PDB file of C-alpha atoms and ligand atoms in Angstrom:
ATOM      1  CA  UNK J 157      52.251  81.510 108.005  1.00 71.00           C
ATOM      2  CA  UNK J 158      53.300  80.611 111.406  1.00 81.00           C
ATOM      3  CA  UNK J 159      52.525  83.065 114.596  1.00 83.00           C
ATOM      4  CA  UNK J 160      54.794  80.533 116.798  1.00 83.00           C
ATOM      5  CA  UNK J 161      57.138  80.697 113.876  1.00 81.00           C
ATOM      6  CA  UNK J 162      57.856  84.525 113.686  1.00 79.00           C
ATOM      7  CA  UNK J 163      58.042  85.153 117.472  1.00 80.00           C
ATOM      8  CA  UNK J 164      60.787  82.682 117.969  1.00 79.00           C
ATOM      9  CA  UNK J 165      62.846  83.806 115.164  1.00 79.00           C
ATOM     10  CA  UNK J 166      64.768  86.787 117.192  1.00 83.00           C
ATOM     11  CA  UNK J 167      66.689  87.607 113.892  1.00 90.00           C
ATOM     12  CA  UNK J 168      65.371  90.380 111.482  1.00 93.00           C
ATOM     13  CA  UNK J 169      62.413  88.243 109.682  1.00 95.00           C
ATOM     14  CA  UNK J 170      62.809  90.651 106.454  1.00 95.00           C
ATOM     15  CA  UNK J 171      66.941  90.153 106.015  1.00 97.00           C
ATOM     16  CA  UNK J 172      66.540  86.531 106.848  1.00 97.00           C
ATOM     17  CA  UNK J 173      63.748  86.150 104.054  1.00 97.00           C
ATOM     18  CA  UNK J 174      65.545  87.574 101.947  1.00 98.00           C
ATOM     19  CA  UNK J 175      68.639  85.613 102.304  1.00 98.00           C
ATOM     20  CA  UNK J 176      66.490  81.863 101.941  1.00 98.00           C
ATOM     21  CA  UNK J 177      64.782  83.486  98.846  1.00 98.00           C
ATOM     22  CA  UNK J 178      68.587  84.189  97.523  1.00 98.00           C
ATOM     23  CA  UNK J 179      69.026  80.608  98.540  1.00 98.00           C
ATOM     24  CA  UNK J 180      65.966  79.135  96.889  1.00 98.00           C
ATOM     25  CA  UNK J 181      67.044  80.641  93.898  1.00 98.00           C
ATOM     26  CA  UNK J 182      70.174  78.799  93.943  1.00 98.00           C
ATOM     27  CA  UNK J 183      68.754  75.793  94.768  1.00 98.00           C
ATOM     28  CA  UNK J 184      66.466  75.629  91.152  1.00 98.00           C
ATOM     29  CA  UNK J 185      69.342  76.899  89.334  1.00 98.00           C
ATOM     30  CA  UNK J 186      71.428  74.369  90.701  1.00 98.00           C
ATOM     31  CA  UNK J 187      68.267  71.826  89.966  1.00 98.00           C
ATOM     32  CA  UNK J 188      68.347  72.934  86.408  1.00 98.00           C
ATOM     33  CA  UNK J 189      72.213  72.645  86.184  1.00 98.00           C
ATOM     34  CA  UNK J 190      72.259  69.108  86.764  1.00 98.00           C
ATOM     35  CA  UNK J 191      69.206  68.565  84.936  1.00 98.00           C
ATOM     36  CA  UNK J 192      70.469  70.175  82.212  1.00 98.00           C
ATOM     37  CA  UNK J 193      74.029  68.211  82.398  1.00 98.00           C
ATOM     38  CA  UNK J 194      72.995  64.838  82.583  1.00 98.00           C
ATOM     39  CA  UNK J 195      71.155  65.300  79.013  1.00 98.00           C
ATOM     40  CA  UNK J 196      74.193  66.858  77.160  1.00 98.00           C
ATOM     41  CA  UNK J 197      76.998  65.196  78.836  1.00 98.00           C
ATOM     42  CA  UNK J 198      79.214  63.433  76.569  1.00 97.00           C
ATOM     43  CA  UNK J 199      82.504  61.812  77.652  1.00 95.00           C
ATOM     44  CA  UNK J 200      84.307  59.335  79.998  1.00 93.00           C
ATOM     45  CA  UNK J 201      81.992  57.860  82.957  1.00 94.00           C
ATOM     46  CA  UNK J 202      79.234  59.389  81.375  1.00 96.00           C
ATOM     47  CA  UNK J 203      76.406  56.987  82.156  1.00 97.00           C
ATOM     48  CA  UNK J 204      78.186  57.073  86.028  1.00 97.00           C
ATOM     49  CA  UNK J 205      77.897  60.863  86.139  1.00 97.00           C
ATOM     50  CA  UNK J 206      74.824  61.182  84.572  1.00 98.00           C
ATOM     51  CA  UNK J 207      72.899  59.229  87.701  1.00 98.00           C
ATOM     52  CA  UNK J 208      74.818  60.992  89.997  1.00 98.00           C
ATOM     53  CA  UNK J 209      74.009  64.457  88.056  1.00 98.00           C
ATOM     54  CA  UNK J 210      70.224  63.403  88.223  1.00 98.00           C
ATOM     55  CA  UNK J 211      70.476  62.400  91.917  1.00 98.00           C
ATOM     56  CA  UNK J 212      71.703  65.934  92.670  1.00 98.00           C
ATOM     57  CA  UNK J 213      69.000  67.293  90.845  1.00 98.00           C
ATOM     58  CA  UNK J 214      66.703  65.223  92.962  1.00 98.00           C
ATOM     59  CA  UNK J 215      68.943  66.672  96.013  1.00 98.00           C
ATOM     60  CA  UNK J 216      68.649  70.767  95.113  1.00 98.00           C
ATOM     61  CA  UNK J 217      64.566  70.292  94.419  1.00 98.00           C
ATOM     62  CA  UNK J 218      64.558  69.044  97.867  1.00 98.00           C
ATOM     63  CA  UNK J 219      66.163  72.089  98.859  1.00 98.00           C
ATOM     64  CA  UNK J 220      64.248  74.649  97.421  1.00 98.00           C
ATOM     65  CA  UNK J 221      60.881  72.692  98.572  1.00 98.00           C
ATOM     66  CA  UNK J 222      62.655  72.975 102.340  1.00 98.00           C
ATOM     67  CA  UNK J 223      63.393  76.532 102.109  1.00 98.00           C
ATOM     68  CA  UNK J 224      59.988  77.045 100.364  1.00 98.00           C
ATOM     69  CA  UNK J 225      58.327  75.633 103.125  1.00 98.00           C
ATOM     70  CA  UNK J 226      60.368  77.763 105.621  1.00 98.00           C
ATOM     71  CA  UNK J 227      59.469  80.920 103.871  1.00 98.00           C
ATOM     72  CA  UNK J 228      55.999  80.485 103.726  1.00 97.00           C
ATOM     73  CA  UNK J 229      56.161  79.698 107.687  1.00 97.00           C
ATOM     74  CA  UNK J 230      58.132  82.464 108.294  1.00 96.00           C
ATOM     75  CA  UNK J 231      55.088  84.752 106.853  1.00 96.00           C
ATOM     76  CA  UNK J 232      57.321  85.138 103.191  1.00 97.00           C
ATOM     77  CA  UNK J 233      56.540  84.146  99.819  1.00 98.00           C
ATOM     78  CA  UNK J 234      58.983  82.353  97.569  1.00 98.00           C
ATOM     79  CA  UNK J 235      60.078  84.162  94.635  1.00 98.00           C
ATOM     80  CA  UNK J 236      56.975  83.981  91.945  1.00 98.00           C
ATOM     81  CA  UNK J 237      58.885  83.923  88.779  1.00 98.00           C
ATOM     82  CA  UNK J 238      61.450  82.355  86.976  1.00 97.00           C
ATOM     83  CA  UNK J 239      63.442  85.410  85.846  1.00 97.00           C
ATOM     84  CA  UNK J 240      64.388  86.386  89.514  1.00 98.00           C
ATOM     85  CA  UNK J 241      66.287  83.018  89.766  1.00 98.00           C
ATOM     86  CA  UNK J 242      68.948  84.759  87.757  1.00 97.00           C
ATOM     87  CA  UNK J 243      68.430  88.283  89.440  1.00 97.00           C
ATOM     88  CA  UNK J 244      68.698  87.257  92.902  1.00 97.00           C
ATOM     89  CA  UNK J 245      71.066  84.279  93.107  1.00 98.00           C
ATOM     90  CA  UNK J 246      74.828  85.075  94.015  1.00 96.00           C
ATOM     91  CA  UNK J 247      75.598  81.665  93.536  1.00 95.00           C
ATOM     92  CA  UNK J 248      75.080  82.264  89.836  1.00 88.00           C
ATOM     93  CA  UNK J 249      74.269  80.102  86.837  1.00 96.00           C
ATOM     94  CA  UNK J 250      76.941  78.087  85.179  1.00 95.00           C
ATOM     95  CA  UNK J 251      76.101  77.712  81.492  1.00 97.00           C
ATOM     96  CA  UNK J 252      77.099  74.220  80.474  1.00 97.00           C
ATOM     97  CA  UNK J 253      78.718  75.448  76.936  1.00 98.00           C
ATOM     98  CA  UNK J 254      81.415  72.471  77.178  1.00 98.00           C
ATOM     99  CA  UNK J 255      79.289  69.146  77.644  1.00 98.00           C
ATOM    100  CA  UNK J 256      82.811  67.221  78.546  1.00 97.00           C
ATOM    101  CA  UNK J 257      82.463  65.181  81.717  1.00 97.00           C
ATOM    102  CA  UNK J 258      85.329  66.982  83.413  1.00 97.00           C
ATOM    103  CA  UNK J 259      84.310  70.638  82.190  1.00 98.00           C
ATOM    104  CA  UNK J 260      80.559  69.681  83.822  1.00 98.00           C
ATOM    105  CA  UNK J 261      82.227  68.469  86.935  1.00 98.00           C
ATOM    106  CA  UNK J 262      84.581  71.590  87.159  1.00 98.00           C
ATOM    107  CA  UNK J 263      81.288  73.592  87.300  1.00 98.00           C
ATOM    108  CA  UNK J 264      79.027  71.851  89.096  1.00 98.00           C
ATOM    109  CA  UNK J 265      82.373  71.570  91.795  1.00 98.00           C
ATOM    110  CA  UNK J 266      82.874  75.462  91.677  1.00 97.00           C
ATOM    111  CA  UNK J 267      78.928  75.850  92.357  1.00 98.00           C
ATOM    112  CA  UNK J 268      78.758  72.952  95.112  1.00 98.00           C
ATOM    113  CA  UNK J 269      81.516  75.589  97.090  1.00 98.00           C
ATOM    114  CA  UNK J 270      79.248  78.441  96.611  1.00 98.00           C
ATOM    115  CA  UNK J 271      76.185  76.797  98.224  1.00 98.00           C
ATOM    116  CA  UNK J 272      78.544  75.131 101.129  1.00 98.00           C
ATOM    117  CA  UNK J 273      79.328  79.088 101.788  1.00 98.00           C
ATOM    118  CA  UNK J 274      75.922  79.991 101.347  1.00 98.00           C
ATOM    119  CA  UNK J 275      74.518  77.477 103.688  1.00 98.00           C
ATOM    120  CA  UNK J 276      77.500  78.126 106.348  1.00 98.00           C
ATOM    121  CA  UNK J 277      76.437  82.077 106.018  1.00 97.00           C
ATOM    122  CA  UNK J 278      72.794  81.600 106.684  1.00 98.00           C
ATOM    123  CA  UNK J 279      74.346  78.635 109.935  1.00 98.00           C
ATOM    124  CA  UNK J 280      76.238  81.720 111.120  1.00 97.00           C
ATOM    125  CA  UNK J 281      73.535  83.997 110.565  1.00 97.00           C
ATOM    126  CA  UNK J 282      70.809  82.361 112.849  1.00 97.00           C
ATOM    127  CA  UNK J 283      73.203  80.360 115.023  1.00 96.00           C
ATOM    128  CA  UNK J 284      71.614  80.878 118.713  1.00 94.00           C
ATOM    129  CA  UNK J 285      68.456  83.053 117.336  1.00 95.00           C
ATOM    130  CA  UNK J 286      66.438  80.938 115.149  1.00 96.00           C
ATOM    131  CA  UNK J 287      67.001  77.147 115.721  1.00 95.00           C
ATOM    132  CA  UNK J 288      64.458  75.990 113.171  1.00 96.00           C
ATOM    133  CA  UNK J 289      66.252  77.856 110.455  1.00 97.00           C
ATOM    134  CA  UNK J 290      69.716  76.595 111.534  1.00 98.00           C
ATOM    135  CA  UNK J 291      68.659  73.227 111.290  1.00 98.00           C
ATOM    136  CA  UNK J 292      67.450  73.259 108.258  1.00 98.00           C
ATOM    137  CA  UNK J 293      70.316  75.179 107.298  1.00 98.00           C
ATOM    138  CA  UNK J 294      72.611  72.301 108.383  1.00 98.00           C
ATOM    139  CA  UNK J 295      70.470  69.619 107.029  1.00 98.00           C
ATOM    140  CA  UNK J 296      71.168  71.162 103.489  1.00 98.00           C
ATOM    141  CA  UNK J 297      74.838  72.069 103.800  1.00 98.00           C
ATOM    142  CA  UNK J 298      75.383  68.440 105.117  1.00 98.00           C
ATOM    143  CA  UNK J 299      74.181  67.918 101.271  1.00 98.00           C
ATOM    144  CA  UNK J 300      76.364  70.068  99.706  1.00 98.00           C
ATOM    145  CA  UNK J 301      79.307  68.676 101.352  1.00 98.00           C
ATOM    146  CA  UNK J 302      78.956  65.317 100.312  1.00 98.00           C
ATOM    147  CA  UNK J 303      77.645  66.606  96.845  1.00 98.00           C
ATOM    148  CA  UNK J 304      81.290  68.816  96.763  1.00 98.00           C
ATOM    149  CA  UNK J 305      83.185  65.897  97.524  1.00 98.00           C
ATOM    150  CA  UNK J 306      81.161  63.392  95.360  1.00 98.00           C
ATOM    151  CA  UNK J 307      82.858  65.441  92.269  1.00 98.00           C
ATOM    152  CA  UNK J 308      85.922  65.967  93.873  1.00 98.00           C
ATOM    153  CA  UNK J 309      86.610  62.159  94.010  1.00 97.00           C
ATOM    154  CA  UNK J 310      84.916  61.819  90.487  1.00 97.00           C
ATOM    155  CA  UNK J 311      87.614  64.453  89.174  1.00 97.00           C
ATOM    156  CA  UNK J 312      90.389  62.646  91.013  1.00 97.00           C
ATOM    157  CA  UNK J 313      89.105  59.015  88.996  1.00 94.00           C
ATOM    158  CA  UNK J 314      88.868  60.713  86.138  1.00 94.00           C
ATOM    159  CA  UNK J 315      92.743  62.039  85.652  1.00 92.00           C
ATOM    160  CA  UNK J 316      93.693  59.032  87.400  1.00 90.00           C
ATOM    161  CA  UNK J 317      92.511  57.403  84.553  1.00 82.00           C
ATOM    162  CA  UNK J 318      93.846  59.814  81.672  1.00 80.00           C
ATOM    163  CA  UNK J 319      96.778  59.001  83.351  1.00 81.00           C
ATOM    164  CA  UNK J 320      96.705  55.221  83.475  1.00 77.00           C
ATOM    165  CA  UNK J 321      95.867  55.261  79.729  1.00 76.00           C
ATOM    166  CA  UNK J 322      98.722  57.766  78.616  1.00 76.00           C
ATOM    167  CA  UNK J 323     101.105  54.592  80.729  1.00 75.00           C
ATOM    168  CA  UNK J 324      99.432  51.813  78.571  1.00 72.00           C
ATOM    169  CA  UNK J 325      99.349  54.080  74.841  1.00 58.00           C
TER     170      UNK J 325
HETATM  171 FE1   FE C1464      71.282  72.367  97.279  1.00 85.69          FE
HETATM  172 FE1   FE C1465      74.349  70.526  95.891  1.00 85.69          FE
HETATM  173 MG1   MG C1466      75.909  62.305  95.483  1.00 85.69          MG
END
């Protein structure tokens, strides 16, 4: 816990821990998405998207460990057990039922949008009352834009492609 830490934050230290444990949620969920999706994922590019999938899950840990760090500072505690995950996130689990390559990247694009929202919310939120927060906040949605538009330009490739084999057939 941080003295310093709660006396600068002129926000509402209970809301605002309870928004980055909503977020920390998200973050192992989206861990375990990718996780999850590189080990199932069968299809076109899949050796491509499978690194990328695992660098993302490298990514979201990072995430949670930032926001764990902040909570703890902040005089919080980061959610104890795995079955709030589920409970708290609004950014919610996307079970990967269809292991194509463009079904995963669908999802994993729809949940990228949510945490670029999420991370904008929490910008907005603390914008001018708790800089260290904010930062952090924008460190982490600077993330989730490049991780929105890393699938974004994989989806493009990938009908590109359907496309330029539909020509040649
Ligand atoms: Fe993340
Ligand atoms: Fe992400
Ligand atoms: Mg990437």
């Amino acid at each position: 816990m941080g003295s310093a830490a709660q006396k600068m934050c002129k926000l509402d230290v209970k809301e605002l821990l309870k928004i980055l444990n909503q977020a920390y949620a998200e973050e192992w969920l989206a861990y375990y998405q990718y996780w999850i999706g590189s080990q199932i994922i069968a299809g076109p590019m899949r050796p491509l998207v499978q690194d990328e999938f695992m660098e993302h899950a490298k990514e979201e840990l990072g995430h949670a460990q930032l926001l764990a760090d902040r909570i703890i500072q902040l005089g919080g505690t980061p959610l104890l057990a795995p079955s709030e995950w589920l409970q708290k996130a609004h950014c919610g689990y996307e079970v990967p039922r269809d292991e194509s390559t463009m079904a995963l990247l669908k999802q994993n694009l729809d949940s990228e949008r949510c945490a670029i929202a999420r991370y904008q919310q929490i910008c907005e939120f603390c914008f001018g009352k708790d800089y260290e927060t904010f930062n952090i906040s924008l460190k982490i949605m600077h993330d989730e834009l490049e991780h929105e538009q890393d699938w974004e330009d994989f989806i493009r490739d990938l009908k590109d492609g359907a496309r330029f084999y539909k020509e040649k057939i």
